[in-house]
Amino acid sequence: MSTTSKESSSAPCAVVVPHFPAHFRDLKLAAQVKQAANELIVSGISRKLHKFISEERLQPVQRQYIWREDQLASPSPAPEPVAVDALYEVGKVQRKWIKFQSGKTLPVITIVVADLAPQERNVIISDLANFRDFGCVNTQRLWGSIVSDTQITILLEDTCMDSLSTYVTTGNREMSELIKFARQMARVVDFFERTKFIHKRLSLDVCQLTTHKTLKVVVFGLSTGLIPKRIYLDDVERCRWMPWECLERQDGDPEPYDQSAVIWTLGTMIWSMFHKAAIPFENESVNQIRSREYRKDCQLDVIEELLPGGILEFAVGGDFVLVFRRFSAGNRELSAAEYEWTSGSGQRQTYRVGHHDTGLYRHSFSLKKWEDVRQE
């Protein structure tokens, strides 16, 4: 493993630790770190940790958060190019090694962000400070940063095997595993909303896997808001993950890529997971993918045998609320993902993704219960 124990800043940190119980792994956010440390001491795991370190003859090293350029080294031999290298415009992504003063090294992923405005630079530095002691299954652990007048280098734990879409397509995945991925992606939505982060490139490859096949999200787009300010409509890879209303039109401006469009994108990502990482509109031409008129009438096919027997709902109105439930209609089991929120006027809008009969489509209505919708 490459995780560390949550101890005080003055105590040494072991680079290798034993497998913590599930109840510890599931603890949430920095507010519960102290509680987790107390539970470790009470449960005796702290003594087991020291025993493990002694038996394995490990040498703990002092963890640091401020690094220098001369402490970075390139892996030898050079690894294969990473898929994310060419995907994200926020900064250059590379695999590196960081060197501790004791001579030990640790593989990391570096993100170099340059040409920052003063306000952007301050926002990133502030976010890095907030995430200094933060780590959970949805995010990569922050190892530290290198800050200069012209750029910021962010150091994250190197847990990425490959993109999630590549992993899903390399073999037959059990439905339980796909459902687990979708559930973890749903937790990511909540993380984005609470921390006000969003990825800038609309791609399924924003989701990464750890070496233990646990879904993590690598947030390469650093933003102070949930919605990106610029959308590049000439990029076909963005357009395929966007609702047709946000595409270019000849008789006026397209609808903005707002909160409802973000939810549509995330719903499409979950649809992709349930279809073995299928790419939306992968058989259409570039012009068709970018065409507002074509996309309006084009639906994504649903592979019925891959559908799970669950309902995935996001209620958006301040916080994302995740609810999983199962129901049957007649002798068949329906499966869909419903995304709903209440607008300022009190109207409730809903997206349903992966419906058993009609595939992927967008639909809005006012104040209808799900029981009424499923009868339509």
XYZ file of C-alpha atoms in Angstrom:
376
model
C 0.000 0.000 0.000
C 0.962 3.634 -0.374
C -1.318 5.108 2.244
C -0.317 6.697 5.511
C -1.719 6.752 9.012
C -3.524 9.812 10.300
C -1.283 11.021 13.132
C -0.141 14.387 14.403
C 2.111 16.481 12.173
C 5.089 15.967 14.477
C 4.877 12.169 14.551
C 6.617 10.009 11.955
C 4.487 8.409 9.256
C 4.998 4.880 7.956
C 4.942 4.535 4.199
C 3.556 0.995 4.529
C 0.775 0.226 6.990
C -1.432 -2.797 7.677
C -4.939 -3.089 6.258
C -7.286 -1.003 8.396
C -10.786 -2.275 9.222
C -13.680 -1.235 7.004
C -15.152 1.052 9.647
C -11.967 3.124 9.599
C -11.741 3.262 5.814
C -15.304 4.529 5.586
C -14.835 7.496 7.893
C -15.611 10.772 6.207
C -13.701 13.980 5.776
C -11.256 15.916 7.866
C -13.699 16.708 10.685
C -13.566 13.046 11.759
C -9.812 12.564 11.557
C -9.281 13.122 15.294
C -12.126 10.753 16.107
C -10.546 8.139 13.847
C -7.191 8.521 15.596
C -8.854 8.041 18.983
C -10.627 4.915 17.749
C -7.310 3.511 16.557
C -5.784 3.978 19.991
C -8.803 2.554 21.828
C -9.076 -0.468 19.513
C -5.413 -1.297 19.925
C -4.655 -0.940 16.220
C -1.993 1.623 17.041
C -0.059 -1.066 18.950
C -0.574 -3.502 16.080
C 0.797 -0.905 13.694
C 3.989 -0.471 15.710
C 4.321 -4.262 15.994
C 3.901 -4.612 12.245
C 6.530 -1.931 11.588
C 8.930 -3.674 13.955
C 8.365 -7.157 12.519
C 8.778 -5.975 8.937
C 11.779 -3.830 9.887
C 10.226 -0.756 8.327
C 11.726 2.667 8.852
C 9.050 5.378 9.126
C 9.870 8.700 7.492
C 8.776 12.197 8.396
C 6.022 13.319 6.068
C 6.479 16.698 4.445
C 4.142 18.851 2.390
C 6.479 21.487 0.951
C 8.830 20.029 -1.650
C 11.655 21.294 -3.862
C 12.281 20.686 -7.548
C 15.482 18.786 -6.784
C 13.431 16.256 -4.787
C 11.576 15.164 -7.941
C 12.952 12.424 -10.161
C 11.662 10.712 -13.292
C 10.973 6.960 -13.115
C 13.565 4.696 -14.674
C 12.810 3.081 -17.022
C 10.253 5.593 -18.280
C 6.687 4.255 -17.931
C 4.262 3.936 -20.793
C 2.466 7.200 -21.665
C -0.518 7.752 -19.403
C -3.899 8.297 -21.038
C -4.527 11.393 -18.949
C -1.426 13.133 -20.293
C -3.242 14.532 -23.305
C -6.704 14.950 -21.801
C -6.563 17.825 -19.380
C -5.833 21.439 -20.219
C -5.393 22.625 -16.652
C -1.823 21.423 -16.435
C 0.773 18.911 -17.539
C 0.356 15.498 -15.914
C 3.399 13.289 -15.369
C 4.551 10.346 -13.289
C 7.463 11.181 -10.985
C 9.261 10.013 -7.856
C 9.623 12.157 -4.744
C 12.756 11.677 -2.651
C 12.613 11.905 1.137
C 15.587 13.126 3.153
C 16.171 9.560 4.356
C 16.830 8.483 0.780
C 13.478 6.729 0.370
C 11.415 7.378 -2.741
C 7.696 7.293 -3.477
C 5.895 7.239 -6.861
C 3.565 10.192 -7.391
C 1.581 11.904 -10.102
C 2.499 15.549 -10.648
C 0.278 18.239 -12.122
C 2.118 21.381 -13.194
C -0.185 24.406 -13.375
C 1.389 27.498 -14.941
C 0.349 30.942 -16.223
C -1.945 31.563 -13.275
C -3.622 34.828 -12.460
C -2.995 35.962 -8.859
C -6.561 35.096 -7.868
C -6.313 31.609 -9.400
C -2.976 31.038 -7.688
C -4.433 31.988 -4.295
C -7.453 29.720 -4.793
C -5.260 26.695 -5.562
C -2.948 27.363 -2.611
C -5.972 27.691 -0.317
C -7.473 24.432 -1.598
C -4.165 22.631 -1.156
C -4.053 23.785 2.465
C -7.586 22.473 3.063
C -6.706 19.077 1.574
C -3.420 18.699 3.393
C -4.634 15.925 5.697
C -7.528 14.744 3.564
C -7.901 11.353 1.912
C -10.888 9.174 1.047
C -11.964 6.672 -1.586
C -13.147 9.445 -3.903
C -9.990 11.511 -4.150
C -6.286 11.018 -4.477
C -4.199 11.735 -1.430
C -2.279 14.983 -1.588
C 1.426 14.451 -0.880
C 2.327 18.102 -1.126
C 3.181 20.844 -3.582
C 5.977 22.931 -5.050
C 5.011 26.603 -5.280
C 6.944 29.240 -7.198
C 6.135 32.686 -8.573
C 5.239 31.304 -11.992
C 3.711 27.871 -11.394
C 2.375 25.344 -8.888
C 3.252 21.647 -8.980
C 0.706 19.425 -7.222
C 1.910 16.022 -5.973
C -0.728 13.267 -5.724
C -0.430 9.607 -4.800
C 0.191 7.426 -7.839
C -2.628 4.904 -7.638
C -3.783 5.015 -11.246
C -3.574 1.826 -13.257
C -5.407 3.142 -16.292
C -8.612 4.881 -17.195
C -11.813 3.384 -15.870
C -13.190 2.874 -19.373
C -10.107 0.850 -20.337
C -10.419 -1.300 -17.224
C -14.090 -2.061 -17.801
C -13.514 -3.113 -21.406
C -10.556 -5.427 -20.723
C -12.724 -8.254 -19.427
C -16.196 -9.389 -18.448
C -17.316 -7.409 -15.407
C -19.928 -8.713 -13.006
C -23.065 -6.624 -12.673
C -22.331 -6.180 -8.970
C -18.999 -4.595 -9.887
C -20.582 -2.215 -12.402
C -23.201 -1.219 -9.847
C -20.442 -0.606 -7.319
C -18.644 1.641 -9.800
C -21.844 3.578 -10.482
C -22.495 3.974 -6.757
C -18.983 5.287 -6.205
C -19.362 7.680 -9.123
C -22.541 8.921 -7.466
C -20.569 9.637 -4.301
C -18.209 11.660 -6.449
C -21.112 13.900 -7.461
C -21.662 14.709 -3.814
C -17.935 15.378 -3.406
C -17.929 17.779 -6.361
C -20.926 19.652 -4.999
C -19.534 20.003 -1.488
C -16.024 21.041 -2.493
C -17.027 23.156 -5.523
C -14.702 21.299 -7.887
C -15.451 20.094 -11.385
C -13.425 18.470 -14.147
C -13.015 20.745 -17.171
C -13.014 18.077 -19.835
C -16.202 16.078 -20.147
C -14.772 12.601 -20.417
C -15.339 9.286 -18.704
C -11.572 9.032 -18.309
C -11.726 11.550 -15.484
C -12.486 8.506 -13.343
C -9.448 6.484 -12.347
C -8.833 3.163 -10.613
C -6.525 2.435 -7.754
C -4.418 -0.694 -7.623
C -7.105 -2.204 -5.405
C -9.829 -1.591 -8.008
C -11.402 1.143 -5.918
C -12.827 3.982 -7.943
C -11.144 7.332 -7.426
C -11.595 10.618 -9.184
C -8.615 12.686 -10.201
C -9.669 16.321 -10.212
C -7.394 17.924 -12.787
C -9.667 20.939 -13.300
C -9.331 23.355 -10.392
C -12.281 25.721 -10.242
C -14.022 27.797 -7.605
C -17.445 26.934 -8.996
C -19.361 23.811 -9.899
C -20.013 24.939 -13.478
C -17.136 25.636 -15.912
C -17.153 29.143 -17.348
C -16.056 28.140 -20.854
C -17.357 25.316 -23.007
C -15.470 24.436 -26.177
C -18.167 23.467 -28.668
C -15.643 22.719 -31.422
C -14.313 19.762 -29.403
C -16.216 16.645 -30.420
C -15.050 14.762 -27.319
C -16.805 17.339 -25.168
C -19.907 17.483 -27.333
C -20.609 13.755 -27.098
C -20.966 14.076 -23.293
C -23.178 17.199 -23.459
C -26.971 17.452 -23.886
C -28.076 18.558 -27.341
C -29.534 21.825 -25.995
C -25.992 23.038 -25.250
C -24.750 22.503 -28.808
C -24.386 25.272 -31.375
C -27.500 26.460 -33.164
C -27.993 28.566 -36.294
C -30.877 30.703 -35.030
C -29.393 31.850 -31.744
C -27.148 31.065 -28.826
C -27.155 27.551 -27.332
C -28.466 26.963 -23.854
C -25.787 27.390 -21.175
C -23.949 24.399 -19.762
C -25.560 24.742 -16.347
C -26.328 22.475 -13.414
C -28.889 20.462 -15.369
C -26.352 19.838 -18.132
C -23.748 18.686 -15.592
C -26.240 16.139 -14.286
C -26.972 14.966 -17.835
C -23.246 14.434 -18.365
C -22.859 12.449 -15.146
C -25.919 10.400 -16.054
C -24.352 9.588 -19.417
C -21.193 8.477 -17.623
C -23.227 6.081 -15.492
C -25.032 4.854 -18.620
C -21.590 4.165 -20.075
C -20.591 2.162 -17.001
C -23.666 -0.053 -17.352
C -22.765 -0.642 -21.002
C -19.152 -1.755 -20.555
C -17.741 1.753 -20.935
C -19.412 2.374 -24.278
C -18.628 5.784 -25.759
C -21.742 7.912 -26.394
C -22.518 8.168 -30.119
C -19.345 6.274 -31.014
C -20.765 5.241 -34.415
C -21.808 8.758 -35.413
C -19.665 11.114 -37.450
C -18.071 14.252 -36.040
C -20.680 16.435 -37.743
C -23.523 14.329 -36.348
C -22.156 14.449 -32.803
C -21.875 18.244 -32.959
C -25.227 18.683 -34.739
C -27.972 20.029 -32.511
C -30.690 18.847 -34.922
C -29.303 15.314 -35.223
C -28.697 14.862 -31.506
C -32.182 16.099 -30.620
C -33.720 13.016 -32.230
C -30.879 10.584 -31.508
C -31.054 8.244 -28.526
C -28.451 6.009 -26.969
C -29.314 2.327 -27.155
C -29.797 0.392 -23.948
C -28.446 -3.137 -23.636
C -31.182 -4.738 -21.559
C -29.168 -7.652 -20.194
C -26.611 -5.239 -18.713
C -29.101 -3.133 -16.821
C -29.079 -3.392 -13.015
C -32.229 -3.763 -10.993
C -31.914 -0.470 -9.189
C -33.008 3.123 -9.272
C -30.413 5.825 -8.902
C -31.696 9.239 -7.916
C -29.962 12.529 -7.326
C -32.117 15.174 -5.682
C -30.382 18.458 -6.211
C -31.391 21.475 -4.196
C -28.409 22.515 -2.128
C -26.907 19.060 -1.680
C -26.956 15.907 -3.775
C -28.986 13.173 -2.124
C -28.325 9.645 -3.262
C -31.027 7.019 -3.015
C -30.903 3.456 -4.335
C -34.097 1.461 -4.540
C -35.604 -1.440 -6.447
C -39.110 -1.830 -7.768
C -41.079 -3.953 -10.228
C -43.820 -2.995 -12.656
C -45.985 -5.927 -13.625
C -43.832 -8.939 -14.476
C -40.779 -7.012 -15.543
C -38.222 -5.043 -13.644
C -37.543 -1.501 -14.768
C -34.176 0.097 -14.439
C -33.335 3.764 -14.748
C -31.390 6.599 -13.296
C -33.479 9.581 -12.271
C -31.901 12.957 -11.644
C -34.156 15.630 -10.247
C -33.932 19.017 -8.609
C -36.190 21.908 -7.715
C -35.682 25.171 -9.558
C -36.199 28.619 -8.086
C -39.772 28.708 -9.367
C -40.661 25.525 -7.528
C -40.693 23.388 -10.675
C -39.107 19.971 -10.416
C -37.128 18.844 -13.437
C -36.085 15.282 -14.012
C -33.642 13.370 -16.204
C -34.011 9.650 -16.599
C -31.062 7.691 -17.929
C -31.146 4.115 -19.208
C -34.902 3.531 -19.131
C -35.923 -0.032 -20.020
C -38.091 0.933 -23.004
C -36.907 4.160 -24.550
C -33.198 4.373 -23.886
C -31.499 7.585 -22.877
C -33.647 10.688 -23.132
C -34.222 14.013 -21.479
C -37.578 14.951 -20.029
C -38.833 17.712 -17.755
C -42.144 18.054 -15.973
C -43.744 19.731 -12.991
C -44.328 18.192 -9.583
C -44.973 14.603 -10.576
C -44.250 11.658 -8.364
C -42.150 8.787 -9.714
C -45.200 6.515 -9.429
C -46.953 8.769 -11.961
C -43.937 8.884 -14.262
C -43.470 5.121 -14.528
C -47.085 4.767 -15.739
C -46.482 7.087 -18.715
